[in-house]
XYZ file of C-alpha atoms in Angstrom:
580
model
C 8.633 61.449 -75.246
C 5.749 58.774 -75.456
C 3.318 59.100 -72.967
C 1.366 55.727 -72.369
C 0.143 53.906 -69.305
C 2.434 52.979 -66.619
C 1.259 49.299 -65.660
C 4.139 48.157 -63.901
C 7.066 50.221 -62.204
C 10.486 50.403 -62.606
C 12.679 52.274 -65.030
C 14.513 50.021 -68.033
C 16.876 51.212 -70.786
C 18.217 48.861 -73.311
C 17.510 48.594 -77.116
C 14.161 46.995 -77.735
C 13.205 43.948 -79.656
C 9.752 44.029 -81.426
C 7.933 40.255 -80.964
C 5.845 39.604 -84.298
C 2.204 40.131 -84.262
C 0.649 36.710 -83.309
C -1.613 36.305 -86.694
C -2.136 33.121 -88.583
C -2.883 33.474 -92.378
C -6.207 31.100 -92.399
C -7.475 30.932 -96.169
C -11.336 30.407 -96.144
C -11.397 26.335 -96.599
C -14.894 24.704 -96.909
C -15.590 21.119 -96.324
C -18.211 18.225 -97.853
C -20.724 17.781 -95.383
C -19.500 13.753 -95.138
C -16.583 15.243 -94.005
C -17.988 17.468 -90.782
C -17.908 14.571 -88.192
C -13.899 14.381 -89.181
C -13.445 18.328 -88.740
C -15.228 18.216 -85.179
C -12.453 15.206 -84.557
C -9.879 17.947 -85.474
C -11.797 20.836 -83.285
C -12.240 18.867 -80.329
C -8.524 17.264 -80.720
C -6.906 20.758 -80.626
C -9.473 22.016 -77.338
C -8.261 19.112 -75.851
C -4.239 19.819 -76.363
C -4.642 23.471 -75.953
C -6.062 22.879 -72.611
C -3.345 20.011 -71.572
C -0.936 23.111 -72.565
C -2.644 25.913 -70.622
C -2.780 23.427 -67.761
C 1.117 23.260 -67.595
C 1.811 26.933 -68.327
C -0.742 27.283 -64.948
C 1.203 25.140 -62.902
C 4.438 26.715 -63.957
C 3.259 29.981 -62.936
C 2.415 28.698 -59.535
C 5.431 27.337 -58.956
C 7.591 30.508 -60.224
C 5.758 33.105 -59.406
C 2.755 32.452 -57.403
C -0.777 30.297 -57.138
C -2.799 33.838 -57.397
C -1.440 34.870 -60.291
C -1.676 30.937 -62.179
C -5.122 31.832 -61.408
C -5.158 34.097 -64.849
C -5.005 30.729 -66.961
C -8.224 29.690 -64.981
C -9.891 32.385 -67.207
C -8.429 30.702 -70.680
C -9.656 27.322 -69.639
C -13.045 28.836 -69.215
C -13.241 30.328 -72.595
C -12.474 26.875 -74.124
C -15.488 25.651 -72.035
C -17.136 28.090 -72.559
C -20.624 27.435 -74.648
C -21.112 30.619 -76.731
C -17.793 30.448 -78.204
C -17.811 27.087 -78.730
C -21.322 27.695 -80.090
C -20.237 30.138 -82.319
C -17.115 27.800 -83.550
C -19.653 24.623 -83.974
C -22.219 26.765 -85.445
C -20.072 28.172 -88.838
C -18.774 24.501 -88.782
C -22.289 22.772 -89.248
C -23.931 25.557 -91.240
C -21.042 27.083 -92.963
C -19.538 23.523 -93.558
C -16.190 25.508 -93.383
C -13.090 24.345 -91.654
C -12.174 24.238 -88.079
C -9.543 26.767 -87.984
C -11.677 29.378 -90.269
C -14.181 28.764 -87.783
C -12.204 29.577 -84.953
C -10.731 32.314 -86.621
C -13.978 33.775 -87.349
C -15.192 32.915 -83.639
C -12.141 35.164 -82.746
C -12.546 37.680 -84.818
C -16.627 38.095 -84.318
C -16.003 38.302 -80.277
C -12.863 40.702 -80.421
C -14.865 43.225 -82.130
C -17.713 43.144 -80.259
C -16.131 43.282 -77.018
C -13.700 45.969 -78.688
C -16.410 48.286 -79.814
C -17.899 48.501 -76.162
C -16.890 51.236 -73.654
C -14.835 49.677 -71.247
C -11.767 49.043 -70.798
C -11.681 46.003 -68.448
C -14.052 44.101 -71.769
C -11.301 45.281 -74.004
C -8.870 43.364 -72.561
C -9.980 40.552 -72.050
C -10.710 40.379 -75.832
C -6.887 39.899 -75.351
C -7.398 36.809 -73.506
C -9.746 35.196 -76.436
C -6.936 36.110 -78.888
C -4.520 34.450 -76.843
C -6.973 31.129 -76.345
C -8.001 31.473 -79.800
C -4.617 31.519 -81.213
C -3.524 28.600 -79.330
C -6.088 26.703 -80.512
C -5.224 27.938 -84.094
C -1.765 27.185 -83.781
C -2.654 23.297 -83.122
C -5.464 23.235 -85.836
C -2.589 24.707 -88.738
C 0.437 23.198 -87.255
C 2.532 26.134 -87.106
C 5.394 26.796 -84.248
C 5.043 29.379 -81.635
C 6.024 32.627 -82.128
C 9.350 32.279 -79.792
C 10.859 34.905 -77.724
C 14.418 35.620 -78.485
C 16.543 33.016 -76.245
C 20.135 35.348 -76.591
C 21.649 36.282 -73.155
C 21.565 39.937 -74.268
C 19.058 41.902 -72.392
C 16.481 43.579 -74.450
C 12.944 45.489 -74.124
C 10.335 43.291 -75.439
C 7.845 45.177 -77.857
C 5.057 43.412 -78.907
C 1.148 45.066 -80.187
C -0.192 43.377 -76.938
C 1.734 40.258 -74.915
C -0.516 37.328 -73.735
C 0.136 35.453 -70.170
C 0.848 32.851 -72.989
C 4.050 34.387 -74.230
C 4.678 35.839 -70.829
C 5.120 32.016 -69.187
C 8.139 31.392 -70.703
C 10.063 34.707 -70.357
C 12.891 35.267 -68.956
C 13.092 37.921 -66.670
C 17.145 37.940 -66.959
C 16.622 38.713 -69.958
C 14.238 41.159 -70.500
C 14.768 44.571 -69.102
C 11.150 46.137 -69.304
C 8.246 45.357 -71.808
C 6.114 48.156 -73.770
C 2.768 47.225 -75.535
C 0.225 49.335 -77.809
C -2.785 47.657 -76.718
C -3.299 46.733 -72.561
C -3.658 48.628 -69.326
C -3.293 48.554 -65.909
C -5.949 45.648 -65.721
C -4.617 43.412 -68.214
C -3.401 40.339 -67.499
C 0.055 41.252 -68.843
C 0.085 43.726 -66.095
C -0.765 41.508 -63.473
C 2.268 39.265 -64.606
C 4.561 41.814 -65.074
C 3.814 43.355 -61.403
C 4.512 39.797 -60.136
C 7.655 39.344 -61.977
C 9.285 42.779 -60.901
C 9.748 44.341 -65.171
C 8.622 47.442 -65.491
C 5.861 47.506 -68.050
C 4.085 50.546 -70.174
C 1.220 50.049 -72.548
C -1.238 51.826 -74.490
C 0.737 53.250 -76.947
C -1.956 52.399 -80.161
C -2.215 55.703 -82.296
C 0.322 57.337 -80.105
C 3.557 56.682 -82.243
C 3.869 58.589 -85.102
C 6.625 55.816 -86.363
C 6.697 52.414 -85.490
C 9.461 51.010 -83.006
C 12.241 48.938 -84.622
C 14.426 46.231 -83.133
C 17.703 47.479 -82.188
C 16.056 51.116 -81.522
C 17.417 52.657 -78.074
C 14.236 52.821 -75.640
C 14.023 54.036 -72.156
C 10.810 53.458 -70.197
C 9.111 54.462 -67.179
C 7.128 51.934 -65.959
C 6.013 54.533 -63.085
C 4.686 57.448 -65.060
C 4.225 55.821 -68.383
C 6.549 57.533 -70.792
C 8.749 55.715 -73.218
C 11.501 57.749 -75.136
C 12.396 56.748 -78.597
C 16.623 57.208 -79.025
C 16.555 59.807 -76.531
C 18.971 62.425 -75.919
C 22.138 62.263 -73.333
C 20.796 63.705 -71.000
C 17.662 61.849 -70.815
C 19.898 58.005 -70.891
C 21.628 59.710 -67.776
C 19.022 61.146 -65.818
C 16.976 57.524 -66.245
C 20.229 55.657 -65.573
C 20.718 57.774 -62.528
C 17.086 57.284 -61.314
C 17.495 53.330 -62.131
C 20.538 53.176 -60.249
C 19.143 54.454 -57.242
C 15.847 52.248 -57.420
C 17.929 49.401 -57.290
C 20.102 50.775 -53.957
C 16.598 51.509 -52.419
C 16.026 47.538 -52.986
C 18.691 46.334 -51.430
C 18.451 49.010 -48.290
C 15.043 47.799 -48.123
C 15.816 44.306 -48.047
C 18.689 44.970 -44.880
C 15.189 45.620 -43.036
C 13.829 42.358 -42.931
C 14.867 41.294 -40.150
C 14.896 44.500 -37.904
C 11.145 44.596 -35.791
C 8.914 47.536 -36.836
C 8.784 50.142 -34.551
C 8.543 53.928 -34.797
C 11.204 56.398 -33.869
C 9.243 56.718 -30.162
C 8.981 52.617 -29.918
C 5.398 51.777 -30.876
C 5.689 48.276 -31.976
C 3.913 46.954 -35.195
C 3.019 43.340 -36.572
C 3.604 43.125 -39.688
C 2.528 39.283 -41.605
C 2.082 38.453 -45.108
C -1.485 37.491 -47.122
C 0.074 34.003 -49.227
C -2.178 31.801 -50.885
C 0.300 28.926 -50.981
C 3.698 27.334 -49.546
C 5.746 29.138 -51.860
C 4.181 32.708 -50.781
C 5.339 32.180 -47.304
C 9.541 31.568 -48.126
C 8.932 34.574 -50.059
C 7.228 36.893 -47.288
C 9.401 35.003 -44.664
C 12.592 36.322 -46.686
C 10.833 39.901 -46.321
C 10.523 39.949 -42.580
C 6.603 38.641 -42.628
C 5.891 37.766 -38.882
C 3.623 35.153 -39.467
C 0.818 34.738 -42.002
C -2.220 37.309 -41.430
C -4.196 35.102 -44.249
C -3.926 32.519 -45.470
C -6.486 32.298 -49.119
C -7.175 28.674 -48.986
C -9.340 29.156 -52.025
C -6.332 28.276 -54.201
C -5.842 24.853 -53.073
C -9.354 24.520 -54.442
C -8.880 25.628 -57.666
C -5.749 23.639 -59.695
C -7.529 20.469 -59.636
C -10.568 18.712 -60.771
C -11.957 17.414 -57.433
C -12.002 19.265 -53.730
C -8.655 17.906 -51.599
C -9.543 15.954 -48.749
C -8.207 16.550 -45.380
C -5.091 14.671 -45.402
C -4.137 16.657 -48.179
C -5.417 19.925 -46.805
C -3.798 18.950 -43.565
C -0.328 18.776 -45.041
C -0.105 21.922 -46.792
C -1.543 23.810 -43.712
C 0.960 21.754 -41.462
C 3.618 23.015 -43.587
C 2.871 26.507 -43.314
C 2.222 26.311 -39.408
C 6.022 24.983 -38.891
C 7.686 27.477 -41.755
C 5.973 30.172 -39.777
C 7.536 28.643 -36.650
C 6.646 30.655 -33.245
C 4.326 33.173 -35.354
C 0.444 32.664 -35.949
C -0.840 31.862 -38.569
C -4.090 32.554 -39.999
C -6.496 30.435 -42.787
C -9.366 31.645 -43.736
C -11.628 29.718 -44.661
C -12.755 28.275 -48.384
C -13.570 31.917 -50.316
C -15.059 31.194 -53.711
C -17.850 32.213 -55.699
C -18.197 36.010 -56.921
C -14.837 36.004 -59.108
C -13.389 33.221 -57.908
C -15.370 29.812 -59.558
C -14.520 26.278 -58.992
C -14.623 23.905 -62.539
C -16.231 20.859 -60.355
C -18.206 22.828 -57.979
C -21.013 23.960 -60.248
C -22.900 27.127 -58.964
C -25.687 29.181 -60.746
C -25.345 31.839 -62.895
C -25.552 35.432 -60.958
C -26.861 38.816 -62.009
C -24.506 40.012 -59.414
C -22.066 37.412 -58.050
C -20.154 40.019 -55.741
C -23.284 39.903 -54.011
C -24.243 36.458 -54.231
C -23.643 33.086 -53.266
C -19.755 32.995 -51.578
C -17.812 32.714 -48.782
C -19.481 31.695 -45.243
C -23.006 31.057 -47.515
C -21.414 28.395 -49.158
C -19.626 26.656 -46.683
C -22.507 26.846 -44.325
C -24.658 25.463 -47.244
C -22.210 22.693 -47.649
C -21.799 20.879 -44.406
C -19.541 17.988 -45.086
C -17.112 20.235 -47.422
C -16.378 22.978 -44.760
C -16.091 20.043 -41.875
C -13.202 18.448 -43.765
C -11.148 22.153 -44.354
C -11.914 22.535 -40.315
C -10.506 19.355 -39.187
C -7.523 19.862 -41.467
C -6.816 22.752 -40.104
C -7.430 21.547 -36.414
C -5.011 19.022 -36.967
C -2.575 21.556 -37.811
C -2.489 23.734 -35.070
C -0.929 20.613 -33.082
C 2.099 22.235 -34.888
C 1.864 25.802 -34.823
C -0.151 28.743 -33.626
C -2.751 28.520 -35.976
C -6.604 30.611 -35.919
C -9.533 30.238 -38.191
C -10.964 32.761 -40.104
C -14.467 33.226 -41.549
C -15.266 35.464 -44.260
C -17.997 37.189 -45.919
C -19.805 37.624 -42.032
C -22.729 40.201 -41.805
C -24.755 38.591 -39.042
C -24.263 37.025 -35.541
C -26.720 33.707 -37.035
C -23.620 33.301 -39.362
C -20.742 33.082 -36.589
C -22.322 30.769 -34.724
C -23.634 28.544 -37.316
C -19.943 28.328 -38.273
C -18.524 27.212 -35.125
C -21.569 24.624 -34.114
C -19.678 22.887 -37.359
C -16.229 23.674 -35.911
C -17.639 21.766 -32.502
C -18.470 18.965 -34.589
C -14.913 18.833 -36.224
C -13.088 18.985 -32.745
C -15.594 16.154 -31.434
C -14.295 13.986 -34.703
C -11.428 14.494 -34.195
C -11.139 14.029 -30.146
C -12.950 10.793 -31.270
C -10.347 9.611 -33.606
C -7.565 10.660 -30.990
C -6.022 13.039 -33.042
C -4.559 16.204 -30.977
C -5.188 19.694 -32.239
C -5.396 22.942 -29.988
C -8.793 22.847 -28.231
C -8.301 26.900 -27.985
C -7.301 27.643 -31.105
C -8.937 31.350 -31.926
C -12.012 31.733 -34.392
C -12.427 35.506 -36.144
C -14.191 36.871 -38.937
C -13.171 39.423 -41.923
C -14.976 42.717 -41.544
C -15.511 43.102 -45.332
C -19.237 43.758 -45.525
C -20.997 47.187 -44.363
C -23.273 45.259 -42.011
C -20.483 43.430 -40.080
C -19.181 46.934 -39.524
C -21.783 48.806 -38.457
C -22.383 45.993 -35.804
C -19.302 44.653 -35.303
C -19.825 45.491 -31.020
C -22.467 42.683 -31.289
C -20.146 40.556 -33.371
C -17.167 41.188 -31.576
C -19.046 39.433 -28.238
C -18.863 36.110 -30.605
C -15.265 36.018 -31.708
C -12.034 36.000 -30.958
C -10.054 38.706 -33.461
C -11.650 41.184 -35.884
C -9.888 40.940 -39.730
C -10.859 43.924 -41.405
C -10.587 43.150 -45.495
C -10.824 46.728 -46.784
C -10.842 45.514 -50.483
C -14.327 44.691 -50.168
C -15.733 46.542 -47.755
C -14.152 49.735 -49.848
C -16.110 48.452 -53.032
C -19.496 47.780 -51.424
C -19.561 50.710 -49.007
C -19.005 52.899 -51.973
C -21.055 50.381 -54.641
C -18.106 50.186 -57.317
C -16.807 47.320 -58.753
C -13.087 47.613 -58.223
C -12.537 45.579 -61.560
C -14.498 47.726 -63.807
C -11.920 50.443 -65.232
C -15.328 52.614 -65.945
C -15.644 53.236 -62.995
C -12.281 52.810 -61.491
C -11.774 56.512 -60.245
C -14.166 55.831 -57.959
C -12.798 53.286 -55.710
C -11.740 55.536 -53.386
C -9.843 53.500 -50.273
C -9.448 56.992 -48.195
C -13.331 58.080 -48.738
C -14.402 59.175 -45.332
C -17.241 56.851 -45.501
C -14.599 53.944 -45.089
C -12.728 55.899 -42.922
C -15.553 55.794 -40.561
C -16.197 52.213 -40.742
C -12.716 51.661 -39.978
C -12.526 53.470 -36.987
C -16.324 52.315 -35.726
C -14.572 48.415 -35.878
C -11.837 49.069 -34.300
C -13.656 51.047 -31.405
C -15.835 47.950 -31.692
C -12.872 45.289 -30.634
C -10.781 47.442 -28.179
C -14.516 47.693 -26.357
C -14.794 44.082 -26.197
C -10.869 43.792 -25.448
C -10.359 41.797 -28.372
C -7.152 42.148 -31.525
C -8.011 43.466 -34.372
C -5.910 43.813 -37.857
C -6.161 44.960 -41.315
C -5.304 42.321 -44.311
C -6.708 44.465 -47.497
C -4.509 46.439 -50.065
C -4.767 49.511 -47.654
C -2.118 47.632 -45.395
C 0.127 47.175 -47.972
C 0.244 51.224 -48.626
C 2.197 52.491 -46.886
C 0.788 56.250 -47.082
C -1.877 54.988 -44.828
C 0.386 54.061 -41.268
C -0.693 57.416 -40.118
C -4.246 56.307 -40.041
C -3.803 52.937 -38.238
C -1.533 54.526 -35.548
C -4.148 56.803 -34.713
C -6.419 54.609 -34.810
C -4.544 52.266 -32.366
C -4.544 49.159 -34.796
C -0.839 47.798 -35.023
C -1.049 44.270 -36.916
C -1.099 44.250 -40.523
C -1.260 41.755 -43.517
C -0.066 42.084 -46.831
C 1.626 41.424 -49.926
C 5.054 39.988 -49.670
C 6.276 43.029 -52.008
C 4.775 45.550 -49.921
C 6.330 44.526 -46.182
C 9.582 45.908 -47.040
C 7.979 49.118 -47.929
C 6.108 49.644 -44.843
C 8.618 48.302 -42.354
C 10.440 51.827 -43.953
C 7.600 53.745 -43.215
C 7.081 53.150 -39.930
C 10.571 52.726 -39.031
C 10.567 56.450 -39.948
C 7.847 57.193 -38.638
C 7.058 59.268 -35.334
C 3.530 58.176 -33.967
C 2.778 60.843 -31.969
C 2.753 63.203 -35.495
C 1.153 60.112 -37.404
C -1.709 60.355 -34.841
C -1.823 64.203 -35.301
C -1.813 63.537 -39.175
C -4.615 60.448 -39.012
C -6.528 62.761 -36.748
C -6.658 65.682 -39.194
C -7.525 63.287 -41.953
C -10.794 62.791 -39.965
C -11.796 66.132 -40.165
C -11.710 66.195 -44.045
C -14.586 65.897 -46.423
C -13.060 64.759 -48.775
C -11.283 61.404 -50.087
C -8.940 63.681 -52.445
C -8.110 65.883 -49.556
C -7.693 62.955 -47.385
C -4.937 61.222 -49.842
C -3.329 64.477 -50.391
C -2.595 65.253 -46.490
C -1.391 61.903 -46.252
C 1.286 62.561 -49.342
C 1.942 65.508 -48.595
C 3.230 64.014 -44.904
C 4.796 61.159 -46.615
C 7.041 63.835 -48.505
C 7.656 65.104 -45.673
C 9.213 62.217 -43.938
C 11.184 61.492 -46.847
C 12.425 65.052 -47.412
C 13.370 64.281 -43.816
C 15.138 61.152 -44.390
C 17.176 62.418 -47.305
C 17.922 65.430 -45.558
C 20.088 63.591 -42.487
C-alpha cells in the first residue's frame, strides 16, 4: 500500500494507464537580430491562439460542469497577460536573441523552480498551472499535437506525473475510473475538477513509489484516505469492490430523498436551497431536492466576457432562474468581486491584502451606475418569482443604507418606465465580516433576512487565509470563537423577529445540523452535492438530542473537541441507522 493524498473521494479499481509526461524537446535555437521583429510575430501569434483555446476549454467547462469551476482557466489567461512572464519571455528574446519557444521554455522553467523551491504548497501548484499555460503555448510555437488521452471505451485509471485542467477538459468521465498523480494536492486545480466531476482522485505520490506504475498494472485507489495499491492481493480487490459497491447503493438511496421535505424524526422542518452561480447549477440542485436558491453568485456572469452585461441581459438569466425555481425564493447577491475574484475589463489596483480590500458592497457603492443596472435587472425579475436581494461584504449600518438609497433609485426607474417588479421584494446582507456580527442587533433593525457566509467570517475571525495550505490546519470552522459569533447573529435576528440562514461550506456538512438545531436556525444553502447528504442527516436526526449535542459543544474549549463530539454523535446515528 501507497499512501498519498486523498483529493477527491470515491474508491476505483481498474488497470491504470500512465499519460506521457507533457515535455517538449526545445534545442537552444538563436536568431539574427534582423530577424527578432519576425520571432515576436511568432510569440505574440501563439499568445493569441493559446488564449482563443483556453477561452473554449472555459466555456466548455461551464457548460458541463459548472461556471465556478470554468473560473480555473481565468487563472491561465492571466498568466498569458501577465507582465513578468511575458517580461521574462521578451527579455531572453531581445537580449538573448534566442527563439521564441527556448524563451518560453526557459520562462517556464526559471518560474517553476522558483515557485517550487518555496515552502508552500498552494505556490507549488500553481507552478502546475504555468506548465500547463506554458506548454500550450509551446505546443503552438513547435507545432506538435497534444498529448491525447486514450479515446477506447475500456475504463482505465489515468496516471499521469501531474494532470492540468488542460488535459482534464476533454476527459471522459465514462471512461476513466479514478485518476492518481505524483505531484498535486488537495488545492490543485486537478482536484477542484475532479471533485466536480465525481472521480475519485489521489496525488502526491513523488518519491513514494519505489517502482514506477506501468500501463496495464492492476490499481485500486482510495480517493478518501489516499492509498493506492499496486496489484494487490484478493482480498484487498474484494474488500475495495465491496466498499465501492456499497458507495454506489448509498448514491442512489440518497438520490430517492430528493423529493421527500427535511424533517427530523420529531417533525422539525428544515429549508434546505442550493448556492448556484449559473442556470445550469439550479437543474442540477433542483434534481437534488434544492428548495429554492439561498445564493445566487452573480459574480460569474461578470467574469466570461470582456465587457459588464447590461440589464436586459442580466434580467434574462435572473428571470430564468426565478421561474425554474417556481414557488421557492430565490436569492442574488449582489456583484462579489475583487479579493480573489478579478474582472479582465474592470481594472482595480494592486493590493497588499485584497481579502481585505476593495470588494463586494465597496465597489458597488463606489460604482453607482454599475450596481443600478444589476438592481433593476433583478427588480424586473421578481415580477416572475419570489426573488430578494442580497448585499455582501456589510460591516456597518452607513453601508445598508447607502445600498438601498440606490435600490430606491432603481424602483423609481423603473416605476418610470412602467415596468412591474415587486415593490416588497426583501433586502438582506451576508454576515461574513466580524463587525457585522458583533452588531448585527443594530443591523438587523435595517434589513430584512440575515445570510450568515461562514467561509469568510471563519477566515477573518481566526486571521487565516483558507487558500494558503501553510496554514491550512488552522481554519478551524468549529473554533468556539465562530461558534460564538454564530449564535450572537442568530440571537441578533430572532430579537428583531427577522429569518436568518447559513449559505457557507458549514451548511453543506452535515456533522454540523446539531449546531443549527440548537441554535434554532433551520434554512440552509449549499452545494448541489452536499443537499442529498444533509437531507440524510436530518432525516435521521432527533432534534431534541441534536440540541443536547449543539449545547454541549458550547461548553467546549476547544475546536478539536468540538469536531470530535460532533463525530462521535454522527457515528452514533449511523451505528443507529445500520443497526435497524
Amino acid at each position: 500500500m501507497i499512501q498519498g493524498i486523498g483529493a477527491a473521494a470515491g474508491v476505483a479499481i481498474g488497470k491504470a494507464f500512465v499519460l506521457p509526461a507533457w515535455e517538449w524537446d526545445v534545442p537552444d535555437r538563436r536568431m539574427e537580430k534582423v530577424d527578432l521583429a519576425k520571432e515576436f510575430e511568432r510569440l505574440y501569434e501563439g499568445i493569441r491562439t493559446s488564449k482563443t483555446e483556453i477561452e473554449v476549454m472555459k466555456n466548455e467547462i461551464k457548460e458541463t460542469v459548472g461556471a465556478e469551476e470554468s473560473g480555473i482557466f481565468d487563472a491561465h489567461l492571466a498568466i498569458l497577460e501577465d507582465p513578468v512572464f511575458m517580461s521574462e519571455i521578451q527579455g531572453i528574446i531581445e537580449r538573448q536573441y534566442k527563439a521564441a519557444e527556448v524563451a518560453v521554455k526557459e520562462a517556464i522553467d526559471h518560474f517553476v523552480t522558483m515557485f517550487d523551491l518555496l515552502d508552500d504548497e498552494y505556490m507549488k501548484e500553481r507552478a502546475l498551472d504555468i506548465k500547463d499555460v506554458g506548454n500550450r503555448l509551446l505546443k503552438h510555437l513547435l507545432g506538435t499535437p497534444d498529448i491525447t488521452l486514450p479515446a477506447d471505451t475500456q475504463p482505465y485509471i489515468l496516471v499521469a506525473k501531474e494532470l492540468s485542467p488542460s488535459q482534464l477538459v476533454h476527459l471522459n468521465p465514462d471512461n476513466v475510473l479514478g485518476m492518481v498523480t505524483m505531484a498535486g494536492g488537495k488545492t490543485s486545480h486537478s482536484a477542484i475538477m475532479a471533485r466536480a466531476l465525481g472521480i475519485p482522485l489521489v496525488s502526491g505520490l513523488e518519491n513514494k513509489l519505489t517502482e514506477p506504475l506501468q500501463t496495464g498494472d492492476l490499481l485500486v485507489i482510495d480517493g478518501d484516505e489516499g492509498y493506492v495499491y499496486l496489484n494487490p492481493e484478493p482480498e484487498i480487490i474484494a474488500r475495495y469492490t465491496e466498499l465501492a459497491e456499497k458507495q454506489r447503493r448509498r448514491k442512489e438511496q440518497l438520490q430517492l430523498l430528493a423529493a421527500v421535505e427535511a424533517v427530523t424524526k420529531d417533525g422539525v422542518r428544515m429549508r434546505l436551497a442550493g448556492n448556484i452561480s449559473s442556470v445550469k447549477d439550479l437543474e442540477l440542485a433542483l434534481k437534488h431536492g434544492a428548495e429554492g436558491v439561498g445564493l445566487f453568485r452573480t459574480e460569474f456572469l461578470y467574469m466570461d466576457r470582456s465587457t459588464f452585461p447590461g440589464e436586459d441581459e442580466q434580467f434574462e438569466v435572473y428571470r430564468q432562474v426565478a421561474e425554474k425555481a417556481g414557488p421557492h425564493s430565490v436569492t442574488i447577491r449582489t456583484l462579489d468581486i475583487g479579493g480573489d475574484k478579478q474582472l479582465e475589463y474592470f481594472e482595480l489596483q494592486e493590493e497588499e491584502n485584497p481579502v481585505l480590500g476593495y470588494r463586494g458592497i465597496r465597489i458597488s457603492l463606489d460604482s453607482r451606475e454599475l450596481f443600478q443596472t444589476q438592481l433593476a435587472a433583478i427588480l424586473r425579475a421578481s415580477a416572475y418569482g419570489k426573488m430578494k436581494i442580497l448585499y455582501p461584504m456589510i460591516s456597518s449600518l452607513e453601508e445598508i443604507r447607502a445600498a438601498n438609497a440606490i435600490l430606491e433609485e432603481a424602483k423609481q426607474d423603473l416605476t418610470r418606465r412602467g415596468i412591474a417588479y415587486d415593490p416588497d421584494i426583501q433586502v438582506g446582507i451576508m454576515i461574513e465580516i466580524p463587525a457585522a456580527a458583533a452588531i448585527a442587533d443594530l443591523l438587523a433593525q435595517e434589513v430584512d433576512f440575515f445570510s450568515i457566509g461562514t467561509n469568510d467570517l471563519v477566515q477573518y475571525v481566526l486571521a487565516v487565509d483558507r487558500m494558503n495550505e501553510q496554514i491550512a490546519h488552522m481554519y478551524h470552522p468549529f473554533h468556539p470563537a465562530v461558534l460564538r459569533l454564530l449564535r450572537q447573529t442568530v440571537q441578533a435576528a430572532k430579537d428583531a423577529g427577522i429569518t436568518v440562514s447559513v449559505c457557507g461550506e458549514m451548511a453543506g456538512d452535515e456533522k454540523a445540523v446539531p449546531l443549527w438545531l440548537y441554535l434554532g436556525v433551520t434554512d440552509l444553502s449549499m452545494s448541489p452535492q452536499a443537499l442529498l447528504r444533509v437531507k440524510h442527516r436530518i432525516l435521521n436526526s432527533d432534534s431534541r438530542e441534536s440540541k443536547e449535542v449543539g449545547a454541549a459543544c458550547y461548553r467546549l474549549p476547544t475546536s478539536n473537541q468540538v469536531e470530535a463530539e460532533l463525530v462521535r454523535y454522527a457515528h452514533e446515528l449511523e451505528q443507529e441507522r445500520l443497526s435497524k
